[in-house]
Coordinates of C-alpha atoms in Angstrom, one line a residue:
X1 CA 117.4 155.4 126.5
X2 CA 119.9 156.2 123.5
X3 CA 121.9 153.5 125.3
X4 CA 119.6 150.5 125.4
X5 CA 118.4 151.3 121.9
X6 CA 122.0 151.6 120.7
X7 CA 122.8 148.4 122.7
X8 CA 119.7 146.3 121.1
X9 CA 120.7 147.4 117.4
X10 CA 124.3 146.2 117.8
X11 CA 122.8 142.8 119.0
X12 CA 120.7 143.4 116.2
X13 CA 123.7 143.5 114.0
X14 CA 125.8 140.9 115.6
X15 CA 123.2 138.4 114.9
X16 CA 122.6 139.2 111.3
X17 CA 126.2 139.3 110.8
X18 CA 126.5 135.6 112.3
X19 CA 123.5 134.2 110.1
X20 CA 125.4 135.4 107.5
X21 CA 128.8 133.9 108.2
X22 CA 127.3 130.9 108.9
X23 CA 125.2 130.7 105.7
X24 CA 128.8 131.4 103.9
X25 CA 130.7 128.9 105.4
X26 CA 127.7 126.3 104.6
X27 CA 127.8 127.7 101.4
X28 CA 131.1 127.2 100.0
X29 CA 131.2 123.7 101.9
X30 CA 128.8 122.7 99.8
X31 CA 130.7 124.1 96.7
X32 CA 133.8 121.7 97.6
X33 CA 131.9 118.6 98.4
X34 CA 131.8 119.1 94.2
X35 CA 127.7 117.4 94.3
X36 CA 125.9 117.0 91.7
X37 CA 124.3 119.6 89.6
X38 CA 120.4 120.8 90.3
X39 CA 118.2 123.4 89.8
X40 CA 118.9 127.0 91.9
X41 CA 116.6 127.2 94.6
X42 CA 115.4 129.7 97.3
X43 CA 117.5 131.0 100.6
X44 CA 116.3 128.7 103.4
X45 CA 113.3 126.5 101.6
X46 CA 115.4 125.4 98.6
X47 CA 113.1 124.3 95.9
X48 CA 110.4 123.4 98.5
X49 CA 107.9 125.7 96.1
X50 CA 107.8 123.3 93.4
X51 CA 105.9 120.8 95.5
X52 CA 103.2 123.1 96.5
X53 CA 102.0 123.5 92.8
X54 CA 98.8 122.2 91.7
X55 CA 98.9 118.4 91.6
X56 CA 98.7 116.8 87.7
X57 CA 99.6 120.5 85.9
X58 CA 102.6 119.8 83.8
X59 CA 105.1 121.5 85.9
X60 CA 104.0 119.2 88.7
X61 CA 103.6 115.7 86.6
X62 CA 107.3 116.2 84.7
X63 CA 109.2 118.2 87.2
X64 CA 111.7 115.5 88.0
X65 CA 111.7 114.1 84.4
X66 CA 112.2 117.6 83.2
X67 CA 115.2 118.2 85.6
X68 CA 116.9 114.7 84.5
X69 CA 117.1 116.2 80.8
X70 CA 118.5 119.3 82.1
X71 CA 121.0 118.5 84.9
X72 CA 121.5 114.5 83.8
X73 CA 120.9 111.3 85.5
X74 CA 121.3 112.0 88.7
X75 CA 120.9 116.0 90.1
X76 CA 120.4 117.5 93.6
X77 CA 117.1 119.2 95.0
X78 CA 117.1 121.2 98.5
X79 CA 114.4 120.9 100.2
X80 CA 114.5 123.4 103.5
X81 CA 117.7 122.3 105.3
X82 CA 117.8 118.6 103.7
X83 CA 119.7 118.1 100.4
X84 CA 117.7 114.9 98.4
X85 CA 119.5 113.5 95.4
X86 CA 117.4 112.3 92.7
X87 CA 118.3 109.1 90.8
X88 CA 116.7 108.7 87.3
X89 CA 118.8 105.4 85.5
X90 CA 117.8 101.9 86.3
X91 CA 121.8 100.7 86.8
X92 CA 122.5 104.2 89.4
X93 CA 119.2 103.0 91.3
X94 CA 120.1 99.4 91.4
X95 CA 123.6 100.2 92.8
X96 CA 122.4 102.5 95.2
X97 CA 120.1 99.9 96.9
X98 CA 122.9 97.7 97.0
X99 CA 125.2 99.8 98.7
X100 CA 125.3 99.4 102.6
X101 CA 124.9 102.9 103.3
X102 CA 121.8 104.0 101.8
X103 CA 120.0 100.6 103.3
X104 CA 117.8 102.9 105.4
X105 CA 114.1 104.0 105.0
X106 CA 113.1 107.8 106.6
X107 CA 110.2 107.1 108.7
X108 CA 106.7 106.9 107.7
X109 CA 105.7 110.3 108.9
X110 CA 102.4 110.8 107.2
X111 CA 101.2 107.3 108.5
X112 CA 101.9 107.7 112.0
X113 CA 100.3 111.0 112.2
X114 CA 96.9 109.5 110.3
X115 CA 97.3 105.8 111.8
X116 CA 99.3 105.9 115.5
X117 CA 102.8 105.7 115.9
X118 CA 102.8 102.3 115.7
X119 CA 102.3 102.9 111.9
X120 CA 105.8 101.5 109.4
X121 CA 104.0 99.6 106.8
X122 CA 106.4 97.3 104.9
X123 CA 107.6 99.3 101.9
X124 CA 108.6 102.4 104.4
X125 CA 110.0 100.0 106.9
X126 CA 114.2 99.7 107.1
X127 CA 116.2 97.1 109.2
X128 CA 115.1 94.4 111.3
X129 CA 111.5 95.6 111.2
X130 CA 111.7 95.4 107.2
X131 CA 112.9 91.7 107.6
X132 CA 110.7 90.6 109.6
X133 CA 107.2 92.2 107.7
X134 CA 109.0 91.3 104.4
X135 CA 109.6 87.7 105.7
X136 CA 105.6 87.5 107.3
X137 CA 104.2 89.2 104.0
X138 CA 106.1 86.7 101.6
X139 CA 104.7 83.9 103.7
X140 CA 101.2 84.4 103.4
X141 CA 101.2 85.4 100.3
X142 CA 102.6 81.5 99.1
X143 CA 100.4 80.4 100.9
X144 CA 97.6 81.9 99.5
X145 CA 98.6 80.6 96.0
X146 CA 100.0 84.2 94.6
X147 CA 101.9 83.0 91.3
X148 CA 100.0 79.9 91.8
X149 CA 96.9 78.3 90.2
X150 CA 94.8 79.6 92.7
X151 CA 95.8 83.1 92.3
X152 CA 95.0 82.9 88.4
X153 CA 91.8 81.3 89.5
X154 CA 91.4 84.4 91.4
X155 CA 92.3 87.0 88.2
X156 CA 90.3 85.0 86.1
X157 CA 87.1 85.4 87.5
X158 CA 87.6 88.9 88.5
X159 CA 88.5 89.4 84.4
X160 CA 85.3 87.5 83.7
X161 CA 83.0 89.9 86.1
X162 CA 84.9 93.1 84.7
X163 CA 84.2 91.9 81.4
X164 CA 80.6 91.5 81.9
X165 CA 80.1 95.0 83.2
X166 CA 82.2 96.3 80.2
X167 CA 79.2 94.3 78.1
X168 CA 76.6 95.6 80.1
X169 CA 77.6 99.0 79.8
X170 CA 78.5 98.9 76.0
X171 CA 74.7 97.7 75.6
X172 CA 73.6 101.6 76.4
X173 CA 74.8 104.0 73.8
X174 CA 74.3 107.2 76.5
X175 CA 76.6 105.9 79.3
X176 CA 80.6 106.6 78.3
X177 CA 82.8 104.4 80.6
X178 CA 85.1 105.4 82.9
X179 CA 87.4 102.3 82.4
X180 CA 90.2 104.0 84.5
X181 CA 87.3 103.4 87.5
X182 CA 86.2 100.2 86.2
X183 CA 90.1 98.9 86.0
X184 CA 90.7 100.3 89.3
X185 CA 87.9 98.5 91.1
X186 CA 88.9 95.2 89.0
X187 CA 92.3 95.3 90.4
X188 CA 91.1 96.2 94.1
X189 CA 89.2 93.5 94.0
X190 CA 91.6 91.0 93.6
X191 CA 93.6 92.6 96.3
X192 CA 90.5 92.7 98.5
X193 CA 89.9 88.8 98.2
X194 CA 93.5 88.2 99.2
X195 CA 93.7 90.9 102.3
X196 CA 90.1 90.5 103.3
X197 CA 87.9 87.8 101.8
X198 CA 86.2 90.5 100.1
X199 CA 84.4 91.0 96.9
X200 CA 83.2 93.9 95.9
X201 CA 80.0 94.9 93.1
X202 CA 81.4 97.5 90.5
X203 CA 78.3 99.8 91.7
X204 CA 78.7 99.5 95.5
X205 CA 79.1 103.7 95.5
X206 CA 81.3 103.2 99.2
X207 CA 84.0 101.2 97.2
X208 CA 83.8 103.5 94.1
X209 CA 84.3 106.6 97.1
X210 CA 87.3 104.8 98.3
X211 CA 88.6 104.0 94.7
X212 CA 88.5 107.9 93.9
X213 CA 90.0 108.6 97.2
X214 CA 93.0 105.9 96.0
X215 CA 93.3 107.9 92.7
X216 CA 93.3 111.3 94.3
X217 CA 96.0 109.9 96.4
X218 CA 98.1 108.8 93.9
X219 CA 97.9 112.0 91.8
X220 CA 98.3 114.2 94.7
X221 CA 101.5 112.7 95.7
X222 CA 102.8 113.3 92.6
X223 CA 106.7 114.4 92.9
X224 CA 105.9 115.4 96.7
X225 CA 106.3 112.4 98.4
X226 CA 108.8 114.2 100.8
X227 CA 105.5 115.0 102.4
X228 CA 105.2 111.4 103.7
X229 CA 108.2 111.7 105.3
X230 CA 108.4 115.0 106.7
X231 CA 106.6 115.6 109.5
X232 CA 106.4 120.0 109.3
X233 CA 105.2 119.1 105.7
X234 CA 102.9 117.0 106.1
X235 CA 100.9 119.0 109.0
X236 CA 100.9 121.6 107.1
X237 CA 97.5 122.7 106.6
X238 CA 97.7 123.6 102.8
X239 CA 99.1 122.1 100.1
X240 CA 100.3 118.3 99.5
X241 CA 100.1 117.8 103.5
X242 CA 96.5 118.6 103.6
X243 CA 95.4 116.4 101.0
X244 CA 97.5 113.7 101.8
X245 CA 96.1 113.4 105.6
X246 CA 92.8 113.9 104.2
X247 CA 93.3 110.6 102.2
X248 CA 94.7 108.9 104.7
X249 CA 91.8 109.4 107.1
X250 CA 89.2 108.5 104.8
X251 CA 91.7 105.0 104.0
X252 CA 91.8 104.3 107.7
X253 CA 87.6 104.4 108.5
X254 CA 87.4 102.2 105.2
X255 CA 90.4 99.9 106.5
X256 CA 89.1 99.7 110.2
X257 CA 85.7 98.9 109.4
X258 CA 87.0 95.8 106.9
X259 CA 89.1 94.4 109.5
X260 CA 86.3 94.8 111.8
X261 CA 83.5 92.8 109.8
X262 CA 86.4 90.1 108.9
X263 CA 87.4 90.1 112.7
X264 CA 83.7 89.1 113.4
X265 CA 83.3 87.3 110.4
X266 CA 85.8 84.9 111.3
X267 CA 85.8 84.7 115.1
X268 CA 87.3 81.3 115.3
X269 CA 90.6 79.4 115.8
X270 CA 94.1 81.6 114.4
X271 CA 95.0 78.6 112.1
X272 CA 91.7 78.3 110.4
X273 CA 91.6 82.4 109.7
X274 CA 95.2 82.5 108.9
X275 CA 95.2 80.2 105.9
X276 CA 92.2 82.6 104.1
X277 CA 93.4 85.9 104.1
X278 CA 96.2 88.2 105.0
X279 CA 94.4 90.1 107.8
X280 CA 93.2 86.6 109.3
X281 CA 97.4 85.7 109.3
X282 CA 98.2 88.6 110.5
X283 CA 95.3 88.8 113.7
X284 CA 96.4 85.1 113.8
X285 CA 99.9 86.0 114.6
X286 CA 98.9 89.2 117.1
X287 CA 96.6 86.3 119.1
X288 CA 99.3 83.6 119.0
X289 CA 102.3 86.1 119.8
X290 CA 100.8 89.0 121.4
X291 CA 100.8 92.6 120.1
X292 CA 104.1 94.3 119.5
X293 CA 105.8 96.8 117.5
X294 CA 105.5 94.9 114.6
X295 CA 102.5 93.0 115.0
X296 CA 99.3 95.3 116.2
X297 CA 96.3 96.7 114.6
X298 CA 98.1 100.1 113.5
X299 CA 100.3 98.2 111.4
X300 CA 97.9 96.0 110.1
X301 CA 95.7 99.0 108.8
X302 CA 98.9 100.5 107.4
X303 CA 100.2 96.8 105.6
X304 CA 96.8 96.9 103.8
X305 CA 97.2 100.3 102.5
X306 CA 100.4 99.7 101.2
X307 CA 99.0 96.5 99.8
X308 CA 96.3 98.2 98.4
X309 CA 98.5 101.1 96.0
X310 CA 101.5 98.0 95.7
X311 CA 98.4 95.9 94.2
X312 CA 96.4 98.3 92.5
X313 CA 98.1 101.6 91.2
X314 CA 100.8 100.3 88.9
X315 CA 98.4 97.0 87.3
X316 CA 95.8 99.6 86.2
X317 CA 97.4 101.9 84.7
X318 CA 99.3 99.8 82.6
X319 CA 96.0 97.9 81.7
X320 CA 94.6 101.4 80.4
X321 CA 97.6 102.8 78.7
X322 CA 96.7 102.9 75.2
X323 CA 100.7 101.3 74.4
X324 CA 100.4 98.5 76.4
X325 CA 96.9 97.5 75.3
X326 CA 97.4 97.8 71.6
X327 CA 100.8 96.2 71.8
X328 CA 99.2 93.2 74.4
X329 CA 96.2 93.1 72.1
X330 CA 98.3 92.7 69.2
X331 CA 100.5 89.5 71.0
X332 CA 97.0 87.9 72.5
X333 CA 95.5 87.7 68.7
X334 CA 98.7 86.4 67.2
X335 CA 98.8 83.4 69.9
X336 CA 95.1 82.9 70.7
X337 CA 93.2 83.9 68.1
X338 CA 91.0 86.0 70.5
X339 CA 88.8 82.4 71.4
X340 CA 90.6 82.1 75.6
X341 CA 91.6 84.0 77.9
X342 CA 95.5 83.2 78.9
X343 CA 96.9 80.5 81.2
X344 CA 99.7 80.0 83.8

């Protein structure tokens, strides 16, 4: 008995002893490659903690900006066993798209575990799949009119209707607008009438659910948008990875049944839906082409998300940041007088 329990703490021993080595050798590996600087982190998860805090607290919202004025431009995070290097100048960021060795996307983890496998999306897609979706995308969209007359047809009533609401609301001295909602739906409007035909009342309380669900999204992700790539992360069921499938689920029922009443809506010919809408061109191209990995209704539902957030997200919240609408105000009184609304 002394035996076996002398022979099981050697083992014991011998294994510590090689997880130890091994963690030296990695170690001072690391020290020669001569990387970039970063904040200290913990043995095995790195500075994986940091993600976990409480999404829109200050730590969270500045963590990456806060690191860039302490370790410079461009610093180092380790995040389990993966080392991610964080790039915060315009010209490093430029460069490094343009070098043939970071051309690559990681997969679209979170999307494929809420969506299907079939899930990449165009902004998550790398290579020849990126092409392609790029190409498709770019194609509709001219010939839809975006950056046309059509499209500022398009903005211009949408402006009109928001600006009606903001009149009707202003009229009742108890109601205090949420114009980060009302902004929100404005600009997910637009985006609706180009991806589904779509429009929208600013008190239809399922859009509104979904609009909070997009914000919620947003804010969630945060700095931790190694979630949506990481596939232990993001199932895990706390944190980050629990709010982002959450999100996702809700976005897919909302997506599915949209493409659903605009596959009924328009059961006729592929040419005559393609020309309307994106989801018309792109069932157009699944019935013309049949179904594969690039062109099937897991994709779709994942292209109109990232639509969605590419559309919406960064045009509201410049339209509500008190800078930009003092300093656009000041411009639009200076050339217009405040009597029109602008023109292409």
């Amino acid at each position: 008995m002394f035996i076996i329990q002398q022979s099981v703490f050697t083992a014991v021993i011998c294994v510590l002893c090689s997880v130890l080595l091994i963690i030296l050798l990695k170690w001072t590996r690391v020290k020669k490659l001569k990387l970039p600087p970063g904040p200290k982190g913990w043995p095995f998860i790195g500075n994986l903690p940091v993600l976990f805090q409480d999404p829109g607290t200050t730590n969270d919202e500045y963590y990456y900006t806060r690191c860039a004025r302490q370790y410079g431009d461009i610093y180092k995070l380790k995040l389990g066993s993966k080392m991610m290097y964080v790039l915060c100048k315009f010209d490093y960021i430029r460069e490094a798209f343009n070098h043939s060795y970071i051309q690559g996307r990681p997969p679209a983890v979170a999307y494929q575990i809420a969506f299907g496998p079939e899930a990449k999306g165009i902004i998550l897609a790398s290579g020849s799949e990126w092409k392609v979706m790029k190409q498709f995308a770019v194609g509709v969209f001219r010939e839809l009119g975006v950056g046309k007359g059509v499209f500022e047809t398009r903005i211009r009533a949408e402006t009109e209707r928001l600006m009606l609401k903001l009149d009707s609301i202003g009229g009742s001295s108890s109601i205090c607008p949420n114009l980060m909602e009302l902004f929100y739906i404005a600009v997910s409007n637009i985006t609706c009438g180009i991806t589904f035909g779509t429009q929208f009342d600013y008190d239809d309380s399922r859009f509104k659910a979904i609009v909070n669900v997009m914000q919620t999204y947003s804010h969630s992700i945060g700095p931790s948008a190694i979630f949506l790539t990481s596939r232990l992360l993001c199932g895990l069921p706390f944190g980050p990875g629990k709010a982002t499938r959450g999100c996702l689920s809700k976005f897919k029922e909302f997506l599915e049944l949209e493409i659903e009443k605009h596959d009924s809506k328009n059961a006729c010919s592929a040419e005559k839906s393609s020309s309307t809408t994106f989801v018309g061109a792109f069932l157009g191209e699944i019935l013309n082409k049949g179904a594969d990995e690039n062109f099937n209704k897991v994709n779709l539902i994942t292209c109109c998300l990232e639509l969605f957030f590419a559309g919406t997200e960064t045009t509201s919240i410049t339209c509500t940041s008190p800078f930009c609408v003092s300093l656009l105000t000041q411009k639009f009184e200076m050339r217009l007088g405040g009597k029109s609304m602008l023109s292409l």
